[in-house]
PDB file of C-alpha atoms and ligand atoms in Angstrom:
ATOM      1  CA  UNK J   1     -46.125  50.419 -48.236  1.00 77.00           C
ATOM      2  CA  UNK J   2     -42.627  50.909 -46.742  1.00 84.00           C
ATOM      3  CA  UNK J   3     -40.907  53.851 -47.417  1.00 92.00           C
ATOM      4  CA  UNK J   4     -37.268  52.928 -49.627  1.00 93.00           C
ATOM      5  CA  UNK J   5     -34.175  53.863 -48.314  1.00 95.00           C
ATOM      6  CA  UNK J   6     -32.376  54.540 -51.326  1.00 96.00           C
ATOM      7  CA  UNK J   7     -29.688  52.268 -51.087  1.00 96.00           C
ATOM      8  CA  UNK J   8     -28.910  49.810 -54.123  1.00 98.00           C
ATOM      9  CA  UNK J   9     -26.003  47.986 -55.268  1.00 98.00           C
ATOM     10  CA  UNK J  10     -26.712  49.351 -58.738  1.00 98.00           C
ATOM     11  CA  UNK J  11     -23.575  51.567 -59.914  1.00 98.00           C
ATOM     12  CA  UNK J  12     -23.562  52.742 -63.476  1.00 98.00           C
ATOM     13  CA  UNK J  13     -20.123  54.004 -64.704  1.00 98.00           C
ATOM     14  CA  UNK J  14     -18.092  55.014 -67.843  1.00 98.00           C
ATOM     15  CA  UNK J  15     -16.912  51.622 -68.464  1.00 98.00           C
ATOM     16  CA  UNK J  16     -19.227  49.315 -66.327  1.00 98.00           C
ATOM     17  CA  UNK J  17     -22.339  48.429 -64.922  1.00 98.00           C
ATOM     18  CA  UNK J  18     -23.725  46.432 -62.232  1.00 98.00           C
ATOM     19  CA  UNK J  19     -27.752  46.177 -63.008  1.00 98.00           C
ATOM     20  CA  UNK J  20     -29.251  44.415 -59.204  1.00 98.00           C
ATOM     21  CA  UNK J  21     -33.013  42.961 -60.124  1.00 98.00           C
ATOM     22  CA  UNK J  22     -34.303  45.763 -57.603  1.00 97.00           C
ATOM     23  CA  UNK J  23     -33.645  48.643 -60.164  1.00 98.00           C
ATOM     24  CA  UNK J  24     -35.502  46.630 -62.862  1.00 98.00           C
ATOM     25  CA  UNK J  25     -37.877  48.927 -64.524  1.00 98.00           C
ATOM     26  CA  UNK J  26     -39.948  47.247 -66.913  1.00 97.00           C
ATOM     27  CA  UNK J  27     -41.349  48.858 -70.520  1.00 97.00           C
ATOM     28  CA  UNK J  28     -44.066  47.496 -73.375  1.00 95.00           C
ATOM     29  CA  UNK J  29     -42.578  47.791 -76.930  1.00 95.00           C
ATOM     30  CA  UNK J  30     -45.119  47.691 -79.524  1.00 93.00           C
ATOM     31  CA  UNK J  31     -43.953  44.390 -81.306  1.00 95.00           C
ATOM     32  CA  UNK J  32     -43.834  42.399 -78.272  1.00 98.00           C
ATOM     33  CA  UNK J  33     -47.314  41.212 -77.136  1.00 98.00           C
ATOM     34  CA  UNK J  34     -48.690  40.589 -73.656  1.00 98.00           C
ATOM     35  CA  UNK J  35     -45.018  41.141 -72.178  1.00 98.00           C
ATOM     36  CA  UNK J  36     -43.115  43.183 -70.445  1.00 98.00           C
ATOM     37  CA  UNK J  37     -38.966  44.345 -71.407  1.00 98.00           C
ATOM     38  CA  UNK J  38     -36.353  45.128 -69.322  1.00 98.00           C
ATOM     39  CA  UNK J  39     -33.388  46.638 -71.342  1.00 98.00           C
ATOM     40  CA  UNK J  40     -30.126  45.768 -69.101  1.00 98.00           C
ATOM     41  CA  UNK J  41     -27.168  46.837 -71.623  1.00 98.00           C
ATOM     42  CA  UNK J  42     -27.965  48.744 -74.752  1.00 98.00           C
ATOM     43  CA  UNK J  43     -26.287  51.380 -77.150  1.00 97.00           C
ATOM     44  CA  UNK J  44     -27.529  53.847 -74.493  1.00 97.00           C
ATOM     45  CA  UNK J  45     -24.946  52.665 -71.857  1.00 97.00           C
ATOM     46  CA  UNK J  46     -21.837  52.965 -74.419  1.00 97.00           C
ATOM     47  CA  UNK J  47     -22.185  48.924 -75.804  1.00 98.00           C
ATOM     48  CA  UNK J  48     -21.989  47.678 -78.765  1.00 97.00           C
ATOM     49  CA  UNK J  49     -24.902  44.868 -78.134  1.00 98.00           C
ATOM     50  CA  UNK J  50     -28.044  44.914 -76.409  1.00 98.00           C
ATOM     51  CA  UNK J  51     -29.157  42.373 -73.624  1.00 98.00           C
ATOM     52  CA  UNK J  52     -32.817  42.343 -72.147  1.00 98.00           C
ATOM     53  CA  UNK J  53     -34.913  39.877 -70.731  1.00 98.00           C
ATOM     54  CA  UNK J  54     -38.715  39.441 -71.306  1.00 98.00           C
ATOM     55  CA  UNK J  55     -41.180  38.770 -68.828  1.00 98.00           C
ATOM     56  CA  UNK J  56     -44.839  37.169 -71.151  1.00 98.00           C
ATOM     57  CA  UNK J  57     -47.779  37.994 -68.219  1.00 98.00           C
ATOM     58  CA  UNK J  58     -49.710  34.829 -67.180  1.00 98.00           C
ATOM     59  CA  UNK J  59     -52.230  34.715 -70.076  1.00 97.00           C
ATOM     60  CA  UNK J  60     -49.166  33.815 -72.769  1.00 97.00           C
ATOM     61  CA  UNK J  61     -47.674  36.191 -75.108  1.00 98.00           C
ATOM     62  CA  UNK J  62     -45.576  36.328 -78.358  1.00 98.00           C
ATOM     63  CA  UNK J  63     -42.872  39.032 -79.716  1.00 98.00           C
ATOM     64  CA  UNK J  64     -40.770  39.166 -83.037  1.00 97.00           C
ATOM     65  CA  UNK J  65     -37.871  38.127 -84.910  1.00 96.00           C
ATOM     66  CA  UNK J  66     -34.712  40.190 -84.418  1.00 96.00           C
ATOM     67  CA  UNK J  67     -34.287  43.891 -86.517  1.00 92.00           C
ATOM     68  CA  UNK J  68     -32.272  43.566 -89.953  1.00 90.00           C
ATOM     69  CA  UNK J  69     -28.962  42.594 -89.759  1.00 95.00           C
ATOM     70  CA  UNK J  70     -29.247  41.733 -86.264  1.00 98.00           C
ATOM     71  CA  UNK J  71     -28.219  38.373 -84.723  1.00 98.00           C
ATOM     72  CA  UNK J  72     -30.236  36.861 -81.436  1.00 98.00           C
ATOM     73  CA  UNK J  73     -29.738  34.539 -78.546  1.00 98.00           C
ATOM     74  CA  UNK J  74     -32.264  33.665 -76.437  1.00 98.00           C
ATOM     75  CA  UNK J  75     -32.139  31.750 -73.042  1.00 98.00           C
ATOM     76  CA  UNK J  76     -35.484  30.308 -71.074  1.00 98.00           C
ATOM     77  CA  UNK J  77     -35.218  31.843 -67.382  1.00 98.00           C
ATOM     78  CA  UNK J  78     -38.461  30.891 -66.352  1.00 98.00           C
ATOM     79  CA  UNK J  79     -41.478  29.200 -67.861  1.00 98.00           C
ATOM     80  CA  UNK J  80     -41.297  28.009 -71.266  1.00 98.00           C
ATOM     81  CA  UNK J  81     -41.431  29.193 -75.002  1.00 98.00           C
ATOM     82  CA  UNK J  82     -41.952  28.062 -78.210  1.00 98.00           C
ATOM     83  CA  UNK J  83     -40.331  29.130 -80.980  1.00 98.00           C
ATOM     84  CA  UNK J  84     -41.778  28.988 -84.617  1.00 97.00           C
ATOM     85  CA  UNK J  85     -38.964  29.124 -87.209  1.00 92.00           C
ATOM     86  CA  UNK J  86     -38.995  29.133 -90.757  1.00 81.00           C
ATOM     87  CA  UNK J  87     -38.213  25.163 -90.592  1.00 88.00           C
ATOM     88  CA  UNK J  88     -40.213  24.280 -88.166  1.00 93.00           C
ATOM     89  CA  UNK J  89     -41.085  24.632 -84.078  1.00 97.00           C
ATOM     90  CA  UNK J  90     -39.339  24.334 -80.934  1.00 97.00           C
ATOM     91  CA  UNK J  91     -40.120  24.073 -77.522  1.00 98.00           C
ATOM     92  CA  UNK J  92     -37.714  25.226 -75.088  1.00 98.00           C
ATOM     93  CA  UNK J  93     -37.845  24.641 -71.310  1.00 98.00           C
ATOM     94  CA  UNK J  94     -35.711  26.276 -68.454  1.00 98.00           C
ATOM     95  CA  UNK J  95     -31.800  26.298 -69.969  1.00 98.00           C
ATOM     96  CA  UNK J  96     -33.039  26.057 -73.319  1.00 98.00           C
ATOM     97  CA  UNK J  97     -31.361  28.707 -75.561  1.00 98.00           C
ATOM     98  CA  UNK J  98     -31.489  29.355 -79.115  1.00 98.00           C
ATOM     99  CA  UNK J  99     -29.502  31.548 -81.623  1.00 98.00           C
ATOM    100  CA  UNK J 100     -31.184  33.281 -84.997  1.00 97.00           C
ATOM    101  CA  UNK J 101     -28.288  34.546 -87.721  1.00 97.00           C
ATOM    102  CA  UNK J 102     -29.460  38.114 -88.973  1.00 97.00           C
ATOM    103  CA  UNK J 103     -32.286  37.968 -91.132  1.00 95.00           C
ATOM    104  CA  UNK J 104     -33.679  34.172 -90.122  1.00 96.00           C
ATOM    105  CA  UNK J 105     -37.573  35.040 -89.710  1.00 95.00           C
ATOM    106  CA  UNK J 106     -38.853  33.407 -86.243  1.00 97.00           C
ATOM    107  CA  UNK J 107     -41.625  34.426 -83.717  1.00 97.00           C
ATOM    108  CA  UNK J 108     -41.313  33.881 -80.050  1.00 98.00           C
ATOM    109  CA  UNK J 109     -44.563  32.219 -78.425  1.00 98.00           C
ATOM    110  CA  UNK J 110     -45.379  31.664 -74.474  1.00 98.00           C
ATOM    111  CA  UNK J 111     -48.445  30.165 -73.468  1.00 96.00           C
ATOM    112  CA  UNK J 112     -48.375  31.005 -69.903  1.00 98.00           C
ATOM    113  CA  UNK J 113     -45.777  33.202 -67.491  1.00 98.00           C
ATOM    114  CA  UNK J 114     -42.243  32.685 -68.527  1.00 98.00           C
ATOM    115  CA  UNK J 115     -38.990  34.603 -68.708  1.00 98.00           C
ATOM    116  CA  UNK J 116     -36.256  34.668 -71.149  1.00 98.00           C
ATOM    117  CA  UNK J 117     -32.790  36.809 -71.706  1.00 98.00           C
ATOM    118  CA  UNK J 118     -31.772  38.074 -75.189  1.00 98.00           C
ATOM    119  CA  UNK J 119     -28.429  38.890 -76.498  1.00 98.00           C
ATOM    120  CA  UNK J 120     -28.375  40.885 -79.639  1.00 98.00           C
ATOM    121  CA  UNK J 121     -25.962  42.297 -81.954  1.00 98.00           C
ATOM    122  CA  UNK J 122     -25.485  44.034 -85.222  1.00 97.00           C
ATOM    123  CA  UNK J 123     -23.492  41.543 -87.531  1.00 97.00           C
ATOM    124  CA  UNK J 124     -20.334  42.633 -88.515  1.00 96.00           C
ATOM    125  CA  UNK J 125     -19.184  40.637 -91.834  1.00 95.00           C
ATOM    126  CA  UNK J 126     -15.657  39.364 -92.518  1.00 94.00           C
ATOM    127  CA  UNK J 127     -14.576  42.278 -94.812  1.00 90.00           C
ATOM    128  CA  UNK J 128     -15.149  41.119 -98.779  1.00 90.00           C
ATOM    129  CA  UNK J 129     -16.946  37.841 -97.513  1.00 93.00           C
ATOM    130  CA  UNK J 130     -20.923  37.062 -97.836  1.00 93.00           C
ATOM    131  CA  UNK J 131     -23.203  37.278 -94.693  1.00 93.00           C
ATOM    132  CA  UNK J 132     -23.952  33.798 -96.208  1.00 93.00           C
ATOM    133  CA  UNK J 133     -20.510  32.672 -96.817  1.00 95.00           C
ATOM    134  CA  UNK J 134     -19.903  32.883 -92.838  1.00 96.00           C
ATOM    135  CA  UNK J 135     -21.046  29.813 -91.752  1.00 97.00           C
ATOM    136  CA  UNK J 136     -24.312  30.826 -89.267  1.00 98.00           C
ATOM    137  CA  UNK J 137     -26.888  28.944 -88.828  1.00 97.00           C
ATOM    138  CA  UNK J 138     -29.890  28.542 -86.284  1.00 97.00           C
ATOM    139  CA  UNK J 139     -28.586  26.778 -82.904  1.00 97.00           C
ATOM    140  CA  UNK J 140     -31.497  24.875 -80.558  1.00 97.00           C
ATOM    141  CA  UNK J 141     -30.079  23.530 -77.842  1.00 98.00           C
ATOM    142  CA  UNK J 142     -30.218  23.309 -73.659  1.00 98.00           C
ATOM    143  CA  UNK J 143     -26.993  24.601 -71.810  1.00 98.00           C
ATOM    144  CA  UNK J 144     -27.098  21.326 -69.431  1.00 98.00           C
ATOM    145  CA  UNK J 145     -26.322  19.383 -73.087  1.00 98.00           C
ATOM    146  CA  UNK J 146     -23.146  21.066 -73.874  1.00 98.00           C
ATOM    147  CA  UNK J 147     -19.778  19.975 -72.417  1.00 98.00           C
ATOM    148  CA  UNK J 148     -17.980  21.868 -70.180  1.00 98.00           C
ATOM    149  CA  UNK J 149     -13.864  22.279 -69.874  1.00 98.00           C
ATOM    150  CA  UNK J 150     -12.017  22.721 -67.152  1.00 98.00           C
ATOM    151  CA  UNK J 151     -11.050  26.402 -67.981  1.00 98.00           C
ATOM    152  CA  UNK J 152      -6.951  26.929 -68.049  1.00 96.00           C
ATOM    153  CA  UNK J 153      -7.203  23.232 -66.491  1.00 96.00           C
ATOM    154  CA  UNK J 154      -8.549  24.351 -63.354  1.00 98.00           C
ATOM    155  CA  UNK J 155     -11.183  22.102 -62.213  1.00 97.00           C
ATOM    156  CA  UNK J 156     -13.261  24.643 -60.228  1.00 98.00           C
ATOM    157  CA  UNK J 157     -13.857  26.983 -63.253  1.00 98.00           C
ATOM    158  CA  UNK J 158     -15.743  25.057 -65.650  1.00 98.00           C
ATOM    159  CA  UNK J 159     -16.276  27.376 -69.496  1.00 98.00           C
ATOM    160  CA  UNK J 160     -19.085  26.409 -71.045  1.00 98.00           C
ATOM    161  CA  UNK J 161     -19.553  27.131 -75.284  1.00 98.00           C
ATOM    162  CA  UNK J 162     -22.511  27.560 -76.033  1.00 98.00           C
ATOM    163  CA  UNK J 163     -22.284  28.653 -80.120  1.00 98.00           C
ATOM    164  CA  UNK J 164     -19.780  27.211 -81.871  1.00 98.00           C
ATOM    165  CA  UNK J 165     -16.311  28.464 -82.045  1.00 95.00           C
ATOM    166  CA  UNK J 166     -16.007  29.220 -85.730  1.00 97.00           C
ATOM    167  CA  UNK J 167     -14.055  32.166 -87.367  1.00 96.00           C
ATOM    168  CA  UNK J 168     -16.951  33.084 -89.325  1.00 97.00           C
ATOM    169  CA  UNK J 169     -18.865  33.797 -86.230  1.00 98.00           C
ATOM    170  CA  UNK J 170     -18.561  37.407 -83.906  1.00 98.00           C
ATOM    171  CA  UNK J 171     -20.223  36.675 -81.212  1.00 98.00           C
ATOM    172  CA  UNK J 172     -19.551  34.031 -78.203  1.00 98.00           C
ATOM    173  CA  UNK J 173     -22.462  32.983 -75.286  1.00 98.00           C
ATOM    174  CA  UNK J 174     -20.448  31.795 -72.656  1.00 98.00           C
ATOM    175  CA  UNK J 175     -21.289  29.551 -69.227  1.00 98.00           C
ATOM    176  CA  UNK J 176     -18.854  30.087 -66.103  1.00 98.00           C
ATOM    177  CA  UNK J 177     -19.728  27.744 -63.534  1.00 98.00           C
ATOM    178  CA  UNK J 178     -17.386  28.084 -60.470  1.00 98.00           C
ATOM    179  CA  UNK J 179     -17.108  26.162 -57.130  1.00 98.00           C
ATOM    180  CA  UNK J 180     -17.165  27.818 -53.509  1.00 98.00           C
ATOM    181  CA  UNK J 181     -14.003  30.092 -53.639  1.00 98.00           C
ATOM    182  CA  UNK J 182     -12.837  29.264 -57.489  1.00 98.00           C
ATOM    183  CA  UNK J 183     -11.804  32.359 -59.432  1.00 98.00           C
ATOM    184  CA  UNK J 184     -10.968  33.715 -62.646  1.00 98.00           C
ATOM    185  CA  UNK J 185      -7.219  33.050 -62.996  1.00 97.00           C
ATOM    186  CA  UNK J 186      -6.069  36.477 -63.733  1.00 97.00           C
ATOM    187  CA  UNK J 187      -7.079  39.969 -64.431  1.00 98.00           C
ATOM    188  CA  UNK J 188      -8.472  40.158 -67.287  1.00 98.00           C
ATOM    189  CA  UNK J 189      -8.045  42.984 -69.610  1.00 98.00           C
ATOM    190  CA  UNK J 190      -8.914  42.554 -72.953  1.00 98.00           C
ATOM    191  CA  UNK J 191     -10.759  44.530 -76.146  1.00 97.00           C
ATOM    192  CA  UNK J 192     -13.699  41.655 -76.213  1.00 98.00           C
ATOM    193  CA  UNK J 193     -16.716  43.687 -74.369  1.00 98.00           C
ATOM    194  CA  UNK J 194     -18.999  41.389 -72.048  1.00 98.00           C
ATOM    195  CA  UNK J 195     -22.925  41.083 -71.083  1.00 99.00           C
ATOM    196  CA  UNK J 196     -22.791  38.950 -67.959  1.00 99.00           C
ATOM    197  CA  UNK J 197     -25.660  37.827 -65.899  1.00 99.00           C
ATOM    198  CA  UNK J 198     -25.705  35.594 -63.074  1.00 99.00           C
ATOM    199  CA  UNK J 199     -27.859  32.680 -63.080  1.00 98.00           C
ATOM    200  CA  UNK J 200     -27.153  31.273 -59.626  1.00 98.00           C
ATOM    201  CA  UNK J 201     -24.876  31.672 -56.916  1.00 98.00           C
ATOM    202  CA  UNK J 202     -23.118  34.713 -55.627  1.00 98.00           C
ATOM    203  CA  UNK J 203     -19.809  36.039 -55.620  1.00 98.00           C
ATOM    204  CA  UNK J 204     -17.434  39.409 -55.831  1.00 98.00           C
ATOM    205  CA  UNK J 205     -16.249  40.768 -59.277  1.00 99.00           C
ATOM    206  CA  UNK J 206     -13.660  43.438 -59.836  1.00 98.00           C
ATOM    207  CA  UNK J 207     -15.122  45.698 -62.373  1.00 99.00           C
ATOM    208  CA  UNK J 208     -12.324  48.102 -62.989  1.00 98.00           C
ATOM    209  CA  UNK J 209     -10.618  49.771 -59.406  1.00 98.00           C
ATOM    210  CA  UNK J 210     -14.205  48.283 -57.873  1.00 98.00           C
ATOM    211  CA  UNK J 211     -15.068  45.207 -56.037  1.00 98.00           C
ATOM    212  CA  UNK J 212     -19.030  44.642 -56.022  1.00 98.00           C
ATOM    213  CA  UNK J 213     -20.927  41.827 -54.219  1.00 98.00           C
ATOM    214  CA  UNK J 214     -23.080  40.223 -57.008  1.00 98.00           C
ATOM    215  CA  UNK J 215     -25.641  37.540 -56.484  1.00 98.00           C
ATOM    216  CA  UNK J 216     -27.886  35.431 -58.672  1.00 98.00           C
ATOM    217  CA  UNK J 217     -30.106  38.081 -60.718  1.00 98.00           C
ATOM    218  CA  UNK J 218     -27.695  40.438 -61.627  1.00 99.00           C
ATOM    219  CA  UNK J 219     -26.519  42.228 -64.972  1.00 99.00           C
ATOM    220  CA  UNK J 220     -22.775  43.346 -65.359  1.00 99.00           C
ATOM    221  CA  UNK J 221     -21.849  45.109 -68.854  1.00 99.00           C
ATOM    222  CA  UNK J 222     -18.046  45.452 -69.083  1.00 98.00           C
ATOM    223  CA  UNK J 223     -16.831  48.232 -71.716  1.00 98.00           C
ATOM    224  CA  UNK J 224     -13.501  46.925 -73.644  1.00 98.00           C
ATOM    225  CA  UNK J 225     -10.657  46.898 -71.797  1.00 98.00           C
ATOM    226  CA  UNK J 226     -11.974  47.083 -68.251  1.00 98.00           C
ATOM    227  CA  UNK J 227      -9.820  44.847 -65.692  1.00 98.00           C
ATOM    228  CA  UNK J 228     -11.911  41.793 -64.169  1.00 99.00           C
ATOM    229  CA  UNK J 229     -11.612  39.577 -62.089  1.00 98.00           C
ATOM    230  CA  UNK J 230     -14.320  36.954 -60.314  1.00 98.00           C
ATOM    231  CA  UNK J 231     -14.245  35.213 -56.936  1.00 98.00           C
ATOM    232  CA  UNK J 232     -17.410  32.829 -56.306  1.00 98.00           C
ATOM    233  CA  UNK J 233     -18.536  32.275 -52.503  1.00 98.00           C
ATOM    234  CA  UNK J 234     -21.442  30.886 -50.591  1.00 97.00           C
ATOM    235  CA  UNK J 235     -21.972  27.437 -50.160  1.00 97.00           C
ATOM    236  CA  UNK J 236     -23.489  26.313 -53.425  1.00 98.00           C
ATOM    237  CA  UNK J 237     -21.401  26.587 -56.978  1.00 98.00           C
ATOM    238  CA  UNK J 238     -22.039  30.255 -58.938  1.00 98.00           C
ATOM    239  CA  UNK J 239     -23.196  30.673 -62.622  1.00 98.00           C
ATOM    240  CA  UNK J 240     -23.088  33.111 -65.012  1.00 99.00           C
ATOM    241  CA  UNK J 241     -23.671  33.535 -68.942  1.00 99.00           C
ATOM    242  CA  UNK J 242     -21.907  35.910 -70.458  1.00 99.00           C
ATOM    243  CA  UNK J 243     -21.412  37.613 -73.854  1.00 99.00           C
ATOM    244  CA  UNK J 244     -18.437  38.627 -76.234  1.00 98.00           C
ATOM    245  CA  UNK J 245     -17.673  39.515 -79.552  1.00 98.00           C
ATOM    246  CA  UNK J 246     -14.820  37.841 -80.802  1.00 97.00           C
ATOM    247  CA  UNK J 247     -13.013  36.823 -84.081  1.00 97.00           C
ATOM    248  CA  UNK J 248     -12.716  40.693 -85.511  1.00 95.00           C
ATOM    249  CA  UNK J 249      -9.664  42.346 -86.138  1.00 92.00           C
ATOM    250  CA  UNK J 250     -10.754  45.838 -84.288  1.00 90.00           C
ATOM    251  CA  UNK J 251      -8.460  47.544 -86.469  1.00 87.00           C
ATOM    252  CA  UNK J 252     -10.878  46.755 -89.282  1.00 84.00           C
ATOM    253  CA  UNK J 253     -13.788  47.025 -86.874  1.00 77.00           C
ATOM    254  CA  UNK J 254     -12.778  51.020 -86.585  1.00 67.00           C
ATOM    255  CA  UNK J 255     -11.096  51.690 -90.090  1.00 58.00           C
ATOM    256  CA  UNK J 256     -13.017  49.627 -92.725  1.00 49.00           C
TER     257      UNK J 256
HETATM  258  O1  UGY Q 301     -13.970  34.948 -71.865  1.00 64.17           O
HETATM  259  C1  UGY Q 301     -13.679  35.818 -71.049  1.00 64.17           C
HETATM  260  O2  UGY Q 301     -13.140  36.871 -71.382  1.00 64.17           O
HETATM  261  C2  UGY Q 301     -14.025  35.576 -69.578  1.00 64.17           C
HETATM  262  N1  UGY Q 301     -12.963  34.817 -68.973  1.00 64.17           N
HETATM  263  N2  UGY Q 301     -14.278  36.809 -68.871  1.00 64.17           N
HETATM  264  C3  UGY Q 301     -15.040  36.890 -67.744  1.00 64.17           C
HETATM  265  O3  UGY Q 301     -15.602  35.875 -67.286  1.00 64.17           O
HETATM  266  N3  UGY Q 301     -15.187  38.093 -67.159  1.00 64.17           N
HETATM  267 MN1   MN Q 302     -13.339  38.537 -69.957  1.00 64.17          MN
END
């Protein structure tokens, strides 16, 4: 075995993270079966969501609906799942994603090695309005069946919605699919918090005073209000989903 050097692109800070596939460090939880977690971004770090991928070992495995309250996304890395619903079943392949308001009873099946990435968060309620009255609803889809828009009109930054964009709703799962040397078109700085990971391609983001190489693999949690900014390279076009609450005054968020 070869001795490890040490070195990682890894960096954990106040208000960001950079999570590189080398640091993974898998865990069993009790309600998932036959599979292993990796919790990326969590309550833990300072978020206010948790994102984790699941690895189900070669003979198949299953795991459980969401906690109370608590609002998933799911994305197929690797492999396929199936997902039996209340309604009914689905079978999603590679870039097939799903979302599950809080409360909407599921079970996640895999009858063989696959991979998938989970976004969850605690839903926060329109003050004085029904979790019902909000609109949510279960979402089955595949990422390469939603249209993209040239983001700001620029042509090599293509935004990708991939729940709908409804004022009841408080979170967004985002595509960002840039060409060679496309970028974000500003700085961002903004209250929204993100859960980023990059599906393919490579690039250098600005996480706060900080420029990190990031590559296909990683996991980036940006706190609230920490400047961004994204440059793709390499030869091939980058792609990253990414995560953000939205449509909450956070006045109200912090002073109900
Ligand atoms: O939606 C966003 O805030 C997005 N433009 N941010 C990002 O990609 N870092
Ligand atoms: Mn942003």
């Amino acid at each position: 075995m070869s001795v490890h050097t040490g070195i990682t692109r890894s960096s954990v800070q106040r208000n960001h993270a950079l999570i590189a596939p080398e640091s993974h460090v898998m865990a069993t939880f009790p309600d998932w079966h036959q599979a292993e977690v990796i919790t990326l971004i969590s309550a833990h770090l300072g978020a206010h969501f948790t994102q984790y991928m699941v690895q189900f070992l070669p003979q198949g495995g299953h795991g459980p609906a969401a906690g109370r309250n608590t609002e998933r996304f799911l994305l197929v890395l690797e492999g396929s799942v199936r997902i039996e619903a209340e309604e009914g079943q689905h079978d999603l392949a590679v870039d097939g994603y799903a979302y599950f308001p809080p409360g909407h009873h599921h079970r996640i099946i895999a009858s063989g090695r696959a991979r998938i990435l989970c976004f969850e968060k605690h839903f926060e309620p329109i003050v004085g309005l029904e979790t019902s009255a909000h609109g949510l609803r279960k979402i089955v889809s595949n990422m390469n069946d939603v249209p993209g828009e040239a983001f700001l009109g620029d042509p090599d930054a293509i935004l990708k919605h991939l729940l709908p964009d409804e004022p009841g709703w408080d979170m967004a799962l985002n595509t960002f699919q840039f060409a060679p040397g496309g970028t974000l078109p500003q700085v961002e700085v903004h209250v929204m918090e993100h859960g980023l990971y990059v599906l393919e391609g490579q690039g250098v983001y600005r996480l706060g005073d900080n420029w990190y190489p990031v590559q296909k693999g990683d996991t980036i949690w940006m706190a609230p209000y920490l400047p961004q900014w994204f440059v793709a390279s390499g030869k091939h076009p980058t792609r990253y989903i990414y995560y953000k609450d939205m449509n909450r005054d956070p006045a109200l968020r912090i002073h109900p």
